């Protein structure tokens, strides 16, 4: 459960940071200084939060290793391999699920805009 939460947090923060950086990159020369400063402050905060989330991920990784060592004492070799594969794939599957959810959301938004324009 903690792995799910941390991976989702990392994905959320990196997505928000990417949007802020895109917004900063698209600012024109006539953009008010307050707007630029607000975006830069948001970027700074998101970068700090992302670093904190990476530390959480490392902590979860260390806990995962400790749990894996305990599990290894009780599971036969073939079940242990299944467990290790599951743990390795879980993060990848969470990221893939999040990506698919974003694509669905984008597709729904495009469909809504298309309907409104018709």
PDB file of N, CA, C and O in Angstrom, residues 42-88:
ATOM      1  N   UNK A  42       6.223  28.251  -7.233  1.00  0.00           N
ATOM      2  CA  UNK A  42       5.533  26.966  -7.325  1.00  0.00           C
ATOM      3  C   UNK A  42       6.503  25.879  -7.786  1.00  0.00           C
ATOM      4  O   UNK A  42       6.504  24.767  -7.253  1.00  0.00           O
ATOM      5  N   UNK A  43       7.354  26.221  -8.750  1.00  0.00           N
ATOM      6  CA  UNK A  43       8.354  25.278  -9.248  1.00  0.00           C
ATOM      7  C   UNK A  43       9.315  24.882  -8.130  1.00  0.00           C
ATOM      8  O   UNK A  43       9.625  23.700  -7.943  1.00  0.00           O
ATOM      9  N   UNK A  44       9.767  25.858  -7.363  1.00  0.00           N
ATOM     10  CA  UNK A  44      10.695  25.592  -6.266  1.00  0.00           C
ATOM     11  C   UNK A  44      10.053  24.666  -5.229  1.00  0.00           C
ATOM     12  O   UNK A  44      10.667  23.691  -4.778  1.00  0.00           O
ATOM     13  N   UNK A  45       8.797  24.940  -4.872  1.00  0.00           N
ATOM     14  CA  UNK A  45       8.098  24.107  -3.892  1.00  0.00           C
ATOM     15  C   UNK A  45       7.898  22.681  -4.405  1.00  0.00           C
ATOM     16  O   UNK A  45       8.088  21.710  -3.668  1.00  0.00           O
ATOM     17  N   UNK A  46       7.511  22.573  -5.674  1.00  0.00           N
ATOM     18  CA  UNK A  46       7.299  21.243  -6.247  1.00  0.00           C
ATOM     19  C   UNK A  46       8.595  20.449  -6.322  1.00  0.00           C
ATOM     20  O   UNK A  46       8.608  19.237  -6.077  1.00  0.00           O
ATOM     21  N   UNK A  47       9.697  21.129  -6.616  1.00  0.00           N
ATOM     22  CA  UNK A  47      10.990  20.443  -6.662  1.00  0.00           C
ATOM     23  C   UNK A  47      11.374  19.928  -5.265  1.00  0.00           C
ATOM     24  O   UNK A  47      11.874  18.805  -5.130  1.00  0.00           O
ATOM     25  N   UNK A  48      11.109  20.731  -4.252  1.00  0.00           N
ATOM     26  CA  UNK A  48      11.402  20.305  -2.877  1.00  0.00           C
ATOM     27  C   UNK A  48      10.513  19.124  -2.483  1.00  0.00           C
ATOM     28  O   UNK A  48      10.983  18.156  -1.873  1.00  0.00           O
ATOM     29  N   UNK A  49       9.232  19.199  -2.843  1.00  0.00           N
ATOM     30  CA  UNK A  49       8.316  18.099  -2.537  1.00  0.00           C
ATOM     31  C   UNK A  49       8.715  16.830  -3.281  1.00  0.00           C
ATOM     32  O   UNK A  49       8.618  15.727  -2.736  1.00  0.00           O
ATOM     33  N   UNK A  50       9.184  16.989  -4.508  1.00  0.00           N
ATOM     34  CA  UNK A  50       9.616  15.835  -5.293  1.00  0.00           C
ATOM     35  C   UNK A  50      10.841  15.177  -4.646  1.00  0.00           C
ATOM     36  O   UNK A  50      10.931  13.947  -4.580  1.00  0.00           O
ATOM     37  N   UNK A  51      11.750  15.977  -4.149  1.00  0.00           N
ATOM     38  CA  UNK A  51      12.922  15.426  -3.450  1.00  0.00           C
ATOM     39  C   UNK A  51      12.493  14.676  -2.187  1.00  0.00           C
ATOM     40  O   UNK A  51      13.006  13.591  -1.898  1.00  0.00           O
ATOM     41  N   UNK A  52      11.537  15.244  -1.449  1.00  0.00           N
ATOM     42  CA  UNK A  52      11.020  14.558  -0.254  1.00  0.00           C
ATOM     43  C   UNK A  52      10.368  13.233  -0.635  1.00  0.00           C
ATOM     44  O   UNK A  52      10.537  12.220   0.048  1.00  0.00           O
ATOM     45  N   UNK A  53       9.620  13.235  -1.722  1.00  0.00           N
ATOM     46  CA  UNK A  53       8.949  12.016  -2.171  1.00  0.00           C
ATOM     47  C   UNK A  53       9.975  10.960  -2.599  1.00  0.00           C
ATOM     48  O   UNK A  53       9.764   9.766  -2.368  1.00  0.00           O
ATOM     49  N   UNK A  54      11.071  11.397  -3.195  1.00  0.00           N
ATOM     50  CA  UNK A  54      12.126  10.444  -3.574  1.00  0.00           C
ATOM     51  C   UNK A  54      12.738   9.809  -2.332  1.00  0.00           C
ATOM     52  O   UNK A  54      13.056   8.613  -2.325  1.00  0.00           O
ATOM     53  N   UNK A  55      12.900  10.605  -1.273  1.00  0.00           N
ATOM     54  CA  UNK A  55      13.413  10.055  -0.018  1.00  0.00           C
ATOM     55  C   UNK A  55      12.436   9.041   0.571  1.00  0.00           C
ATOM     56  O   UNK A  55      12.849   8.000   1.089  1.00  0.00           O
ATOM     57  N   UNK A  56      11.140   9.341   0.477  1.00  0.00           N
ATOM     58  CA  UNK A  56      10.127   8.384   0.925  1.00  0.00           C
ATOM     59  C   UNK A  56      10.224   7.083   0.137  1.00  0.00           C
ATOM     60  O   UNK A  56      10.111   5.997   0.700  1.00  0.00           O
ATOM     61  N   UNK A  57      10.425   7.200  -1.164  1.00  0.00           N
ATOM     62  CA  UNK A  57      10.545   6.008  -2.021  1.00  0.00           C
ATOM     63  C   UNK A  57      11.746   5.174  -1.594  1.00  0.00           C
ATOM     64  O   UNK A  57      11.662   3.944  -1.553  1.00  0.00           O
ATOM     65  N   UNK A  58      12.855   5.835  -1.278  1.00  0.00           N
ATOM     66  CA  UNK A  58      14.038   5.111  -0.806  1.00  0.00           C
ATOM     67  C   UNK A  58      13.745   4.395   0.505  1.00  0.00           C
ATOM     68  O   UNK A  58      14.163   3.261   0.714  1.00  0.00           O
ATOM     69  N   UNK A  59      13.022   5.070   1.404  1.00  0.00           N
ATOM     70  CA  UNK A  59      12.655   4.465   2.686  1.00  0.00           C
ATOM     71  C   UNK A  59      11.771   3.241   2.455  1.00  0.00           C
ATOM     72  O   UNK A  59      11.985   2.189   3.070  1.00  0.00           O
ATOM     73  N   UNK A  60      10.787   3.372   1.578  1.00  0.00           N
ATOM     74  CA  UNK A  60       9.916   2.247   1.257  1.00  0.00           C
ATOM     75  C   UNK A  60      10.743   1.115   0.639  1.00  0.00           C
ATOM     76  O   UNK A  60      10.513  -0.063   0.928  1.00  0.00           O
ATOM     77  N   UNK A  61      11.723   1.463  -0.189  1.00  0.00           N
ATOM     78  CA  UNK A  61      12.596   0.459  -0.786  1.00  0.00           C
ATOM     79  C   UNK A  61      13.382  -0.309   0.262  1.00  0.00           C
ATOM     80  O   UNK A  61      13.527  -1.539   0.169  1.00  0.00           O
ATOM     81  N   UNK A  62      13.886   0.403   1.266  1.00  0.00           N
ATOM     82  CA  UNK A  62      14.627  -0.273   2.343  1.00  0.00           C
ATOM     83  C   UNK A  62      13.707  -1.191   3.140  1.00  0.00           C
ATOM     84  O   UNK A  62      14.085  -2.313   3.500  1.00  0.00           O
ATOM     85  N   UNK A  63      12.487  -0.717   3.395  1.00  0.00           N
ATOM     86  CA  UNK A  63      11.512  -1.568   4.101  1.00  0.00           C
ATOM     87  C   UNK A  63      11.162  -2.784   3.259  1.00  0.00           C
ATOM     88  O   UNK A  63      11.013  -3.890   3.779  1.00  0.00           O
ATOM     89  N   UNK A  64      11.022  -2.565   1.959  1.00  0.00           N
ATOM     90  CA  UNK A  64      10.719  -3.667   1.041  1.00  0.00           C
ATOM     91  C   UNK A  64      11.817  -4.726   1.092  1.00  0.00           C
ATOM     92  O   UNK A  64      11.536  -5.930   1.099  1.00  0.00           O
ATOM     93  N   UNK A  65      13.070  -4.297   1.151  1.00  0.00           N
ATOM     94  CA  UNK A  65      14.186  -5.243   1.242  1.00  0.00           C
ATOM     95  C   UNK A  65      14.134  -6.025   2.554  1.00  0.00           C
ATOM     96  O   UNK A  65      14.374  -7.243   2.573  1.00  0.00           O
ATOM     97  N   UNK A  66      13.816  -5.344   3.638  1.00  0.00           N
ATOM     98  CA  UNK A  66      13.735  -6.019   4.939  1.00  0.00           C
ATOM     99  C   UNK A  66      12.607  -7.046   4.946  1.00  0.00           C
ATOM    100  O   UNK A  66      12.777  -8.171   5.425  1.00  0.00           O
ATOM    101  N   UNK A  67      11.465  -6.654   4.394  1.00  0.00           N
ATOM    102  CA  UNK A  67      10.332  -7.584   4.319  1.00  0.00           C
ATOM    103  C   UNK A  67      10.691  -8.750   3.408  1.00  0.00           C
ATOM    104  O   UNK A  67      10.382  -9.912   3.713  1.00  0.00           O
ATOM    105  N   UNK A  68      11.358  -8.464   2.294  1.00  0.00           N
ATOM    106  CA  UNK A  68      11.775  -9.523   1.374  1.00  0.00           C
ATOM    107  C   UNK A  68      12.686 -10.533   2.044  1.00  0.00           C
ATOM    108  O   UNK A  68      12.579 -11.740   1.804  1.00  0.00           O
ATOM    109  N   UNK A  69      13.586 -10.052   2.889  1.00  0.00           N
ATOM    110  CA  UNK A  69      14.489 -10.952   3.602  1.00  0.00           C
ATOM    111  C   UNK A  69      13.715 -11.848   4.567  1.00  0.00           C
ATOM    112  O   UNK A  69      14.001 -13.044   4.685  1.00  0.00           O
ATOM    113  N   UNK A  70      12.707 -11.274   5.228  1.00  0.00           N
ATOM    114  CA  UNK A  70      11.889 -12.085   6.136  1.00  0.00           C
ATOM    115  C   UNK A  70      11.062 -13.097   5.355  1.00  0.00           C
ATOM    116  O   UNK A  70      10.950 -14.264   5.753  1.00  0.00           O
ATOM    117  N   UNK A  71      10.482 -12.655   4.254  1.00  0.00           N
ATOM    118  CA  UNK A  71       9.660 -13.541   3.435  1.00  0.00           C
ATOM    119  C   UNK A  71      10.506 -14.683   2.881  1.00  0.00           C
ATOM    120  O   UNK A  71      10.042 -15.828   2.789  1.00  0.00           O
ATOM    121  N   UNK A  72      11.755 -14.394   2.540  1.00  0.00           N
ATOM    122  CA  UNK A  72      12.643 -15.412   1.969  1.00  0.00           C
ATOM    123  C   UNK A  72      12.859 -16.576   2.939  1.00  0.00           C
ATOM    124  O   UNK A  72      13.088 -17.707   2.503  1.00  0.00           O
ATOM    125  N   UNK A  73      12.769 -16.309   4.224  1.00  0.00           N
ATOM    126  CA  UNK A  73      12.953 -17.380   5.205  1.00  0.00           C
ATOM    127  C   UNK A  73      11.788 -18.356   5.239  1.00  0.00           C
ATOM    128  O   UNK A  73      11.936 -19.480   5.671  1.00  0.00           O
ATOM    129  N   UNK A  74      10.606 -17.905   4.786  1.00  0.00           N
ATOM    130  CA  UNK A  74       9.407 -18.722   4.938  1.00  0.00           C
ATOM    131  C   UNK A  74       8.855 -19.289   3.633  1.00  0.00           C
ATOM    132  O   UNK A  74       8.062 -20.212   3.664  1.00  0.00           O
ATOM    133  N   UNK A  75       9.247 -18.723   2.501  1.00  0.00           N
ATOM    134  CA  UNK A  75       8.706 -19.196   1.228  1.00  0.00           C
ATOM    135  C   UNK A  75       9.666 -20.147   0.525  1.00  0.00           C
ATOM    136  O   UNK A  75      10.883 -19.931   0.568  1.00  0.00           O
ATOM    137  N   UNK A  76       9.113 -21.141  -0.156  1.00  0.00           N
ATOM    138  CA  UNK A  76       9.988 -21.970  -1.000  1.00  0.00           C
ATOM    139  C   UNK A  76      10.515 -21.126  -2.163  1.00  0.00           C
ATOM    140  O   UNK A  76       9.956 -20.070  -2.497  1.00  0.00           O
ATOM    141  N   UNK A  77      11.574 -21.580  -2.795  1.00  0.00           N
ATOM    142  CA  UNK A  77      12.272 -20.808  -3.827  1.00  0.00           C
ATOM    143  C   UNK A  77      11.350 -20.338  -4.939  1.00  0.00           C
ATOM    144  O   UNK A  77      11.414 -19.176  -5.356  1.00  0.00           O
ATOM    145  N   UNK A  78      10.482 -21.206  -5.445  1.00  0.00           N
ATOM    146  CA  UNK A  78       9.620 -20.800  -6.564  1.00  0.00           C
ATOM    147  C   UNK A  78       8.615 -19.731  -6.151  1.00  0.00           C
ATOM    148  O   UNK A  78       8.339 -18.805  -6.903  1.00  0.00           O
ATOM    149  N   UNK A  79       8.087 -19.837  -4.941  1.00  0.00           N
ATOM    150  CA  UNK A  79       7.151 -18.808  -4.460  1.00  0.00           C
ATOM    151  C   UNK A  79       7.881 -17.504  -4.166  1.00  0.00           C
ATOM    152  O   UNK A  79       7.332 -16.423  -4.357  1.00  0.00           O
ATOM    153  N   UNK A  80       9.112 -17.618  -3.720  1.00  0.00           N
ATOM    154  CA  UNK A  80       9.910 -16.430  -3.459  1.00  0.00           C
ATOM    155  C   UNK A  80      10.170 -15.674  -4.762  1.00  0.00           C
ATOM    156  O   UNK A  80      10.078 -14.445  -4.802  1.00  0.00           O
ATOM    157  N   UNK A  81      10.469 -16.397  -5.828  1.00  0.00           N
ATOM    158  CA  UNK A  81      10.674 -15.761  -7.131  1.00  0.00           C
ATOM    159  C   UNK A  81       9.401 -15.051  -7.584  1.00  0.00           C
ATOM    160  O   UNK A  81       9.458 -13.936  -8.112  1.00  0.00           O
ATOM    161  N   UNK A  82       8.254 -15.681  -7.374  1.00  0.00           N
ATOM    162  CA  UNK A  82       6.980 -15.050  -7.732  1.00  0.00           C
ATOM    163  C   UNK A  82       6.775 -13.766  -6.933  1.00  0.00           C
ATOM    164  O   UNK A  82       6.352 -12.744  -7.482  1.00  0.00           O
ATOM    165  N   UNK A  83       7.068 -13.829  -5.644  1.00  0.00           N
ATOM    166  CA  UNK A  83       6.928 -12.648  -4.793  1.00  0.00           C
ATOM    167  C   UNK A  83       7.842 -11.527  -5.266  1.00  0.00           C
ATOM    168  O   UNK A  83       7.423 -10.372  -5.388  1.00  0.00           O
ATOM    169  N   UNK A  84       9.102 -11.852  -5.539  1.00  0.00           N
ATOM    170  CA  UNK A  84      10.058 -10.841  -5.979  1.00  0.00           C
ATOM    171  C   UNK A  84       9.635 -10.228  -7.315  1.00  0.00           C
ATOM    172  O   UNK A  84       9.757  -9.021  -7.513  1.00  0.00           O
ATOM    173  N   UNK A  85       9.127 -11.045  -8.209  1.00  0.00           N
ATOM    174  CA  UNK A  85       8.648 -10.542  -9.503  1.00  0.00           C
ATOM    175  C   UNK A  85       7.463  -9.597  -9.293  1.00  0.00           C
ATOM    176  O   UNK A  85       7.384  -8.538  -9.907  1.00  0.00           O
ATOM    177  N   UNK A  86       6.553  -9.996  -8.407  1.00  0.00           N
ATOM    178  CA  UNK A  86       5.384  -9.161  -8.115  1.00  0.00           C
ATOM    179  C   UNK A  86       5.815  -7.794  -7.598  1.00  0.00           C
ATOM    180  O   UNK A  86       5.323  -6.755  -8.061  1.00  0.00           O
ATOM    181  N   UNK A  87       6.739  -7.774  -6.667  1.00  0.00           N
ATOM    182  CA  UNK A  87       7.184  -6.510  -6.067  1.00  0.00           C
ATOM    183  C   UNK A  87       7.852  -5.626  -7.123  1.00  0.00           C
ATOM    184  O   UNK A  87       7.616  -4.418  -7.178  1.00  0.00           O
ATOM    185  N   UNK A  88       8.682  -6.237  -7.985  1.00  0.00           N
ATOM    186  CA  UNK A  88       9.359  -5.462  -9.027  1.00  0.00           C
ATOM    187  C   UNK A  88       8.370  -4.880 -10.033  1.00  0.00           C
ATOM    188  O   UNK A  88       8.527  -3.752 -10.505  1.00  0.00           O
TER     189      UNK A  88
END
